[in-house]
mmCIF file of C-alpha atoms in Angstrom:
data_model
loop_
_atom_site.group_PDB
_atom_site.id
_atom_site.type_symbol
_atom_site.label_atom_id
_atom_site.label_comp_id
_atom_site.label_asym_id
_atom_site.label_seq_id
_atom_site.Cartn_x
_atom_site.Cartn_y
_atom_site.Cartn_z
ATOM 1 C CA UNK H 189 40.462 175.396 88.770
ATOM 2 C CA UNK H 190 37.496 177.472 89.869
ATOM 3 C CA UNK H 191 38.019 181.094 88.910
ATOM 4 C CA UNK H 192 34.814 182.271 90.551
ATOM 5 C CA UNK H 193 35.496 184.795 93.295
ATOM 6 C CA UNK H 194 33.984 184.512 96.729
ATOM 7 C CA UNK H 195 35.524 187.801 97.948
ATOM 8 C CA UNK H 196 37.412 190.332 95.854
ATOM 9 C CA UNK H 197 39.294 192.361 98.434
ATOM 10 C CA UNK H 198 41.729 193.974 96.004
ATOM 11 C CA UNK H 199 44.321 195.418 96.464
ATOM 12 C CA UNK H 200 44.768 193.176 99.541
ATOM 13 C CA UNK H 201 43.586 189.686 98.638
ATOM 14 C CA UNK H 202 41.240 187.619 96.509
ATOM 15 C CA UNK H 203 39.461 184.554 97.817
ATOM 16 C CA UNK H 204 37.969 182.050 95.377
ATOM 17 C CA UNK H 205 34.985 179.796 95.839
ATOM 18 C CA UNK H 206 37.182 176.702 95.574
ATOM 19 C CA UNK H 207 39.077 177.884 98.675
ATOM 20 C CA UNK H 208 42.132 179.311 96.914
ATOM 21 C CA UNK H 209 43.597 182.506 98.332
ATOM 22 C CA UNK H 210 45.586 185.050 96.408
ATOM 23 C CA UNK H 211 47.393 187.406 98.799
ATOM 24 C CA UNK H 212 48.296 190.570 96.944
ATOM 25 C CA UNK H 213 50.001 192.417 99.827
ATOM 26 C CA UNK H 214 52.167 191.471 102.785
ATOM 27 C CA UNK H 215 53.697 188.385 101.178
ATOM 28 C CA UNK H 216 57.335 189.489 101.373
ATOM 29 C CA UNK H 217 59.441 187.975 104.172
ATOM 30 C CA UNK H 218 62.860 188.585 105.701
ATOM 31 C CA UNK H 219 64.904 186.184 107.843
ATOM 32 C CA UNK H 220 65.756 186.901 111.488
ATOM 33 C CA UNK H 221 69.132 188.591 111.920
ATOM 34 C CA UNK H 222 71.451 190.717 113.963
ATOM 35 C CA UNK H 223 70.343 194.137 112.774
ATOM 36 C CA UNK H 224 73.449 196.315 112.489
ATOM 37 C CA UNK H 225 71.563 199.599 112.568
ATOM 38 C CA UNK H 226 69.747 198.938 115.856
ATOM 39 C CA UNK H 227 71.933 196.257 117.461
ATOM 40 C CA UNK H 228 68.861 194.047 117.869
ATOM 41 C CA UNK H 229 69.153 190.279 117.526
ATOM 42 C CA UNK H 230 66.177 188.197 116.348
ATOM 43 C CA UNK H 231 65.365 184.534 115.875
ATOM 44 C CA UNK H 232 62.355 182.387 114.941
ATOM 45 C CA UNK H 233 61.091 179.849 117.429
ATOM 46 C CA UNK H 234 58.366 177.215 117.085
ATOM 47 C CA UNK H 235 56.347 177.338 120.265
ATOM 48 C CA UNK H 236 55.582 173.634 120.413
ATOM 49 C CA UNK H 237 56.242 170.777 118.011
ATOM 50 C CA UNK H 238 52.543 169.934 117.638
ATOM 51 C CA UNK H 239 51.510 173.534 117.151
ATOM 52 C CA UNK H 240 51.317 175.628 114.025
ATOM 53 C CA UNK H 241 52.398 178.679 116.001
ATOM 54 C CA UNK H 242 55.798 180.275 115.835
ATOM 55 C CA UNK H 243 57.159 183.561 117.112
ATOM 56 C CA UNK H 244 59.961 185.890 116.126
ATOM 57 C CA UNK H 245 61.888 186.948 119.223
ATOM 58 C CA UNK H 246 63.817 190.225 119.436
ATOM 59 C CA UNK H 247 66.374 191.251 122.064
ATOM 60 C CA UNK H 248 68.926 194.085 122.223
ATOM 61 C CA UNK H 249 72.265 192.330 121.598
ATOM 62 C CA UNK H 250 73.832 194.180 124.561
ATOM 63 C CA UNK H 251 71.214 192.652 126.886
ATOM 64 C CA UNK H 252 72.405 189.110 126.170
ATOM 65 C CA UNK H 253 75.631 189.843 128.106
ATOM 66 C CA UNK H 254 73.837 191.574 130.971
ATOM 67 C CA UNK H 255 72.047 190.406 134.096
ATOM 68 C CA UNK H 256 69.374 193.069 133.695
ATOM 69 C CA UNK H 257 65.835 191.729 133.227
ATOM 70 C CA UNK H 258 63.918 193.520 130.475
ATOM 71 C CA UNK H 259 60.180 194.188 130.060
ATOM 72 C CA UNK H 260 58.493 191.943 127.489
ATOM 73 C CA UNK H 261 56.251 193.074 124.656
ATOM 74 C CA UNK H 262 54.050 190.497 122.909
ATOM 75 C CA UNK H 263 53.251 191.871 119.448
ATOM 76 C CA UNK H 264 50.330 190.867 117.190
ATOM 77 C CA UNK H 265 50.654 191.971 113.568
ATOM 78 C CA UNK H 266 47.787 193.403 111.522
ATOM 79 C CA UNK H 267 46.373 192.474 108.105
ATOM 80 C CA UNK H 268 42.695 191.784 108.745
ATOM 81 C CA UNK H 269 43.573 188.240 109.952
ATOM 82 C CA UNK H 270 44.267 187.397 106.285
ATOM 83 C CA UNK H 271 47.490 189.067 105.086
ATOM 84 C CA UNK H 272 50.940 189.913 106.535
ATOM 85 C CA UNK H 273 53.099 187.805 108.879
ATOM 86 C CA UNK H 274 55.647 188.094 111.664
ATOM 87 C CA UNK H 275 58.347 187.623 108.987
ATOM 88 C CA UNK H 276 57.211 190.658 106.993
ATOM 89 C CA UNK H 277 59.934 193.321 106.540
ATOM 90 C CA UNK H 278 57.372 195.933 107.645
ATOM 91 C CA UNK H 279 57.018 194.397 111.098
ATOM 92 C CA UNK H 280 60.611 193.171 111.331
ATOM 93 C CA UNK H 281 62.009 196.671 110.799
ATOM 94 C CA UNK H 282 59.447 198.281 113.072
ATOM 95 C CA UNK H 283 60.131 195.885 115.954
ATOM 96 C CA UNK H 284 63.905 196.221 115.585
ATOM 97 C CA UNK H 285 63.445 199.963 116.082
ATOM 98 C CA UNK H 286 60.946 199.654 118.946
ATOM 99 C CA UNK H 287 63.047 197.060 120.822
ATOM 100 C CA UNK H 288 66.171 199.238 120.519
ATOM 101 C CA UNK H 289 64.384 202.435 121.586
ATOM 102 C CA UNK H 290 62.507 200.903 124.521
ATOM 103 C CA UNK H 291 65.205 198.401 125.597
ATOM 104 C CA UNK H 292 62.758 195.502 125.782
ATOM 105 C CA UNK H 293 62.332 191.941 124.551
ATOM 106 C CA UNK H 294 59.654 191.553 121.866
ATOM 107 C CA UNK H 295 57.777 188.431 120.855
ATOM 108 C CA UNK H 296 56.084 188.784 117.472
ATOM 109 C CA UNK H 297 53.347 186.189 117.048
ATOM 110 C CA UNK H 298 52.978 184.351 113.758
ATOM 111 C CA UNK H 299 49.388 183.212 114.264
ATOM 112 C CA UNK H 300 47.565 181.121 111.669
ATOM 113 C CA UNK H 301 45.644 183.221 109.161
ATOM 114 C CA UNK H 302 42.204 183.089 107.614
ATOM 115 C CA UNK H 303 40.596 181.948 105.394
ATOM 116 C CA UNK H 304 42.596 178.688 105.530
ATOM 117 C CA UNK H 305 42.377 178.884 109.332
ATOM 118 C CA UNK H 306 39.297 180.944 110.184
ATOM 119 C CA UNK H 307 38.821 182.614 113.549
ATOM 120 C CA UNK H 308 39.164 181.689 116.369
ATOM 121 C CA UNK H 309 42.514 180.225 115.122
ATOM 122 C CA UNK H 310 44.360 183.569 115.429
ATOM 123 C CA UNK H 311 42.934 184.131 118.919
ATOM 124 C CA UNK H 312 43.769 180.578 120.014
ATOM 125 C CA UNK H 313 47.339 180.856 118.691
ATOM 126 C CA UNK H 314 47.776 184.185 120.465
ATOM 127 C CA UNK H 315 46.554 182.646 123.725
ATOM 128 C CA UNK H 316 48.929 179.694 123.226
ATOM 129 C CA UNK H 317 51.727 182.260 122.924
ATOM 130 C CA UNK H 318 50.777 184.020 126.169
ATOM 131 C CA UNK H 319 50.743 180.647 127.940
ATOM 132 C CA UNK H 320 54.153 179.863 126.424
ATOM 133 C CA UNK H 321 55.536 183.180 127.723
ATOM 134 C CA UNK H 322 54.115 182.413 131.192
ATOM 135 C CA UNK H 323 55.823 178.997 131.149
ATOM 136 C CA UNK H 324 59.136 180.848 131.694
ATOM 137 C CA UNK H 325 58.103 182.353 135.038
ATOM 138 C CA UNK H 326 60.228 179.942 137.084
ATOM 139 C CA UNK H 327 63.190 180.439 134.721
ATOM 140 C CA UNK H 328 63.063 176.918 133.336
ATOM 141 C CA UNK H 329 60.932 177.402 130.226
ATOM 142 C CA UNK H 330 61.966 176.235 126.748
ATOM 143 C CA UNK H 331 63.488 179.565 125.618
ATOM 144 C CA UNK H 332 66.752 180.758 127.139
ATOM 145 C CA UNK H 333 66.325 184.421 126.154
ATOM 146 C CA UNK H 334 63.186 184.546 128.291
ATOM 147 C CA UNK H 335 64.596 182.459 131.161
ATOM 148 C CA UNK H 336 67.690 184.648 131.398
ATOM 149 C CA UNK H 337 66.614 188.129 130.357
ATOM 150 C CA UNK H 338 62.834 188.613 130.695
ATOM 151 C CA UNK H 339 61.030 190.434 133.487
ATOM 152 C CA UNK H 340 57.690 188.624 133.453
ATOM 153 C CA UNK H 341 56.292 191.043 136.041
ATOM 154 C CA UNK H 342 56.316 193.620 133.241
ATOM 155 C CA UNK H 343 54.601 192.154 130.194
ATOM 156 C CA UNK H 344 52.827 194.295 127.606
ATOM 157 C CA UNK H 345 50.738 193.491 124.558
ATOM 158 C CA UNK H 346 50.814 195.616 121.410
ATOM 159 C CA UNK H 347 49.291 195.253 117.974
ATOM 160 C CA UNK H 348 48.033 197.196 115.019
ATOM 161 C CA UNK H 349 44.690 196.817 113.252
ATOM 162 C CA UNK H 350 43.673 193.130 113.533
ATOM 163 C CA UNK H 351 46.492 192.775 116.080
ATOM 164 C CA UNK H 352 44.764 195.378 118.270
ATOM 165 C CA UNK H 353 41.535 193.394 117.889
ATOM 166 C CA UNK H 354 43.455 190.353 119.228
ATOM 167 C CA UNK H 355 44.491 192.344 122.327
ATOM 168 C CA UNK H 356 40.846 192.967 123.187
ATOM 169 C CA UNK H 357 40.192 189.238 122.910
ATOM 170 C CA UNK H 358 43.253 188.359 125.035
ATOM 171 C CA UNK H 359 42.357 190.934 127.700
ATOM 172 C CA UNK H 360 38.865 189.463 128.122
ATOM 173 C CA UNK H 361 40.289 185.938 128.196
ATOM 174 C CA UNK H 362 42.772 186.978 130.891
ATOM 175 C CA UNK H 363 39.763 188.050 132.950
ATOM 176 C CA UNK H 364 38.323 184.554 132.667
ATOM 177 C CA UNK H 365 41.479 182.398 132.887
ATOM 178 C CA UNK H 366 44.392 183.250 135.159
ATOM 179 C CA UNK H 367 47.921 182.942 133.785
ATOM 180 C CA UNK H 368 50.211 182.403 136.763
ATOM 181 C CA UNK H 369 53.680 183.877 137.085
ATOM 182 C CA UNK H 370 53.154 186.695 134.618
ATOM 183 C CA UNK H 371 51.855 190.249 135.031
ATOM 184 C CA UNK H 372 50.350 192.247 132.201
ATOM 185 C CA UNK H 373 51.122 195.913 132.727
ATOM 186 C CA UNK H 374 49.522 197.422 129.640
ATOM 187 C CA UNK H 375 48.026 197.067 126.186
ATOM 188 C CA UNK H 376 48.825 199.226 123.150
ATOM 189 C CA UNK H 377 46.099 199.140 120.505
ATOM 190 C CA UNK H 378 47.169 200.867 117.305
ATOM 191 C CA UNK H 379 44.426 201.756 114.792
ATOM 192 C CA UNK H 380 42.199 198.966 116.145
ATOM 193 C CA UNK H 381 40.227 196.881 113.676
ATOM 194 C CA UNK H 382 36.726 197.126 115.125
ATOM 195 C CA UNK H 383 33.522 197.777 113.216
ATOM 196 C CA UNK H 384 29.751 197.576 113.462
ATOM 197 C CA UNK H 385 26.741 196.966 111.235
ATOM 198 C CA UNK H 386 25.677 200.609 111.629
ATOM 199 C CA UNK H 387 28.046 203.544 111.085
ATOM 200 C CA UNK H 388 29.072 205.640 114.080
ATOM 201 C CA UNK H 389 28.726 209.443 113.838
ATOM 202 C CA UNK H 390 31.464 210.787 111.502
ATOM 203 C CA UNK H 391 32.264 207.243 110.263
ATOM 204 C CA UNK H 392 32.212 206.558 106.526
ATOM 205 C CA UNK H 393 28.828 205.624 105.074
ATOM 206 C CA UNK H 394 30.331 204.844 101.646
ATOM 207 C CA UNK H 395 28.877 201.437 100.670
ATOM 208 C CA UNK H 396 32.021 200.290 98.842
ATOM 209 C CA UNK H 397 34.282 200.976 101.832
ATOM 210 C CA UNK H 398 31.903 199.435 104.338
ATOM 211 C CA UNK H 399 31.368 196.319 102.239
ATOM 212 C CA UNK H 400 35.157 195.804 101.888
ATOM 213 C CA UNK H 401 35.459 195.708 105.691
ATOM 214 C CA UNK H 402 32.447 193.410 105.944
ATOM 215 C CA UNK H 403 33.948 191.069 103.337
ATOM 216 C CA UNK H 404 37.256 190.982 105.214
ATOM 217 C CA UNK H 405 35.463 190.153 108.448
ATOM 218 C CA UNK H 406 33.223 187.459 106.898
ATOM 219 C CA UNK H 407 36.241 185.898 105.171
ATOM 220 C CA UNK H 408 38.084 185.731 108.512
ATOM 221 C CA UNK H 409 35.074 184.554 110.499
ATOM 222 C CA UNK H 410 32.631 182.695 108.200
ATOM 223 C CA UNK H 411 30.253 181.764 111.040
ATOM 224 C CA UNK H 412 29.979 185.340 112.323
ATOM 225 C CA UNK H 413 26.637 187.019 112.959
ATOM 226 C CA UNK H 414 28.009 190.148 111.238
ATOM 227 C CA UNK H 415 29.982 193.242 112.245
ATOM 228 C CA UNK H 416 28.095 193.592 115.538
ATOM 229 C CA UNK H 417 29.649 190.285 116.583
ATOM 230 C CA UNK H 418 31.313 191.027 119.973
ATOM 231 C CA UNK H 419 34.636 189.954 118.431
ATOM 232 C CA UNK H 420 34.365 192.835 115.949
ATOM 233 C CA UNK H 421 32.263 195.284 117.965
ATOM 234 C CA UNK H 422 33.413 194.984 121.599
ATOM 235 C CA UNK H 423 30.753 197.491 122.718
ATOM 236 C CA UNK H 424 28.236 194.644 122.253
ATOM 237 C CA UNK H 425 30.256 192.284 124.499
ATOM 238 C CA UNK H 426 28.811 191.872 128.014
ATOM 239 C CA UNK H 427 32.236 190.540 129.126
ATOM 240 C CA UNK H 428 34.113 193.750 128.282
ATOM 241 C CA UNK H 429 34.356 194.846 131.926
ATOM 242 C CA UNK H 430 36.425 191.730 132.676
ATOM 243 C CA UNK H 431 39.229 193.008 130.364
ATOM 244 C CA UNK H 432 42.130 192.179 132.661
ATOM 245 C CA UNK H 433 44.810 194.700 131.677
ATOM 246 C CA UNK H 434 44.606 197.904 133.648
ATOM 247 C CA UNK H 435 46.416 200.371 131.369
ATOM 248 C CA UNK H 436 45.465 200.820 127.732
ATOM 249 C CA UNK H 437 46.863 203.163 125.117
ATOM 250 C CA UNK H 438 44.777 203.473 121.937
ATOM 251 C CA UNK H 439 46.435 205.125 118.946
ATOM 252 C CA UNK H 440 44.159 206.533 116.242
ATOM 253 C CA UNK H 441 44.878 208.429 113.027
ATOM 254 C CA UNK H 442 42.745 211.345 111.868
ATOM 255 C CA UNK H 443 42.135 210.069 108.312
ATOM 256 C CA UNK H 444 41.841 206.389 109.206
ATOM 257 C CA UNK H 445 38.508 204.761 108.385
ATOM 258 C CA UNK H 446 38.704 203.041 111.799
ATOM 259 C CA UNK H 447 39.361 206.253 113.756
ATOM 260 C CA UNK H 448 35.894 206.479 115.322
ATOM 261 C CA UNK H 449 36.074 202.863 116.454
ATOM 262 C CA UNK H 450 39.217 203.601 118.467
ATOM 263 C CA UNK H 451 37.478 206.453 120.300
ATOM 264 C CA UNK H 452 34.328 204.353 120.683
ATOM 265 C CA UNK H 453 36.332 201.523 122.237
ATOM 266 C CA UNK H 454 37.684 203.936 124.860
ATOM 267 C CA UNK H 455 34.120 204.990 125.646
ATOM 268 C CA UNK H 456 32.810 201.394 125.759
ATOM 269 C CA UNK H 457 35.660 200.241 127.996
ATOM 270 C CA UNK H 458 35.254 203.182 130.377
ATOM 271 C CA UNK H 459 31.479 202.738 130.626
ATOM 272 C CA UNK H 460 31.593 198.939 131.028
ATOM 273 C CA UNK H 461 32.579 199.048 134.684
ATOM 274 C CA UNK H 462 36.228 198.225 133.842
ATOM 275 C CA UNK H 463 38.471 199.822 136.450
ATOM 276 C CA UNK H 464 41.603 200.602 134.426
ATOM 277 C CA UNK H 465 43.035 203.715 132.803
ATOM 278 C CA UNK H 466 42.675 204.276 129.057
ATOM 279 C CA UNK H 467 44.091 207.072 126.933
ATOM 280 C CA UNK H 468 43.930 207.899 123.245
ATOM 281 C CA UNK H 469 46.695 209.410 121.130
ATOM 282 C CA UNK H 470 45.549 210.833 117.806
ATOM 283 C CA UNK H 471 47.896 211.504 114.885
ATOM 284 C CA UNK H 472 46.668 214.527 112.877
ATOM 285 C CA UNK H 473 46.511 214.198 109.092
ATOM 286 C CA UNK H 474 47.532 210.523 109.090
ATOM 287 C CA UNK H 475 45.903 207.349 107.736
ATOM 288 C CA UNK H 476 45.732 203.683 108.756
ATOM 289 C CA UNK H 477 49.108 202.204 109.859
ATOM 290 C CA UNK H 478 50.980 205.327 108.669
ATOM 291 C CA UNK H 479 53.749 204.554 111.204
ATOM 292 C CA UNK H 480 54.536 201.311 109.360
ATOM 293 C CA UNK H 481 54.368 202.716 105.843
ATOM 294 C CA UNK H 482 56.262 205.905 106.762
ATOM 295 C CA UNK H 483 58.242 205.166 109.953
ATOM 296 C CA UNK H 484 60.510 208.194 109.606
ATOM 297 C CA UNK H 485 57.727 210.824 109.548
ATOM 298 C CA UNK H 486 57.256 213.217 112.503
ATOM 299 C CA UNK H 487 54.018 211.664 113.715
ATOM 300 C CA UNK H 488 55.577 208.171 113.638
ATOM 301 C CA UNK H 489 58.490 209.466 115.731
ATOM 302 C CA UNK H 490 56.048 211.000 118.240
ATOM 303 C CA UNK H 491 54.114 207.756 118.417
ATOM 304 C CA UNK H 492 57.314 205.734 118.901
ATOM 305 C CA UNK H 493 58.294 208.047 121.763
ATOM 306 C CA UNK H 494 54.862 207.558 123.363
ATOM 307 C CA UNK H 495 55.088 203.754 123.100
ATOM 308 C CA UNK H 496 58.591 203.759 124.607
ATOM 309 C CA UNK H 497 57.364 205.903 127.525
ATOM 310 C CA UNK H 498 54.305 203.689 128.016
ATOM 311 C CA UNK H 499 56.292 200.463 128.395
ATOM 312 C CA UNK H 500 58.892 202.085 130.641
ATOM 313 C CA UNK H 501 56.511 203.886 132.996
ATOM 314 C CA UNK H 502 56.335 202.246 136.389
ATOM 315 C CA UNK H 503 52.878 202.598 137.804
#
């Protein structure tokens, strides 16, 4: 067994030169359930027999006995494309709460992770999921919850960190390939995982912090040109104006290392010729994914309220 490290990304993960991966965080899982506290029912579904992609679906239990059609939220979890999963208690608990508060159906995507499956695997799996959702538009898709209870004229995407990075990729892809029978009404990008080779004004210049992010990105995308790769720095992407979701909410946190990138994305999107509406919500005094690590804090409650409003606003 080769003990030589390729990337030491402690306390998150270690990747060895022989290809072994040691995930140090985000390895815990919980089964789907009927959550008594929120009244939300969940289940795991494989999207297609030949595919490595599965999703965890969430629906308010009360909605299963109703004729009302609910908005749909496709959720992409974070973890730098390397750690965490849709079965993680962190995301399971968060989505139970969000689904109950917003009265929506959520589809949490369990995309394949790097380094075993380097990018574009996560993007491809996410796109496969969007196509799978769209396959229910005539009410005869493979999943009854979507056939019976989903309003596919009101579909949203949300994700934190690497999940927010996926939304950018999906939005651009939607500009290039039409998905029929489904309407995307908004994207929620929480603490987006974007970077660049050169620091932005006010961004950390600390070599250790910057090299950790660069290692994460190179481990996820071994053939990358670096952190100015359009997948990691959308401001360098000439296709950004084709981002085909016309409402975007970006959430940033004051102490988050990625804060400036969230603001910079707003600027890049607005200046690209894109015709949508983008807003930023900043949480004072908070750090990266604070709403997942401390969901009961005031700023997490404010953010939850904002997300609920965003998916229920008819514009």
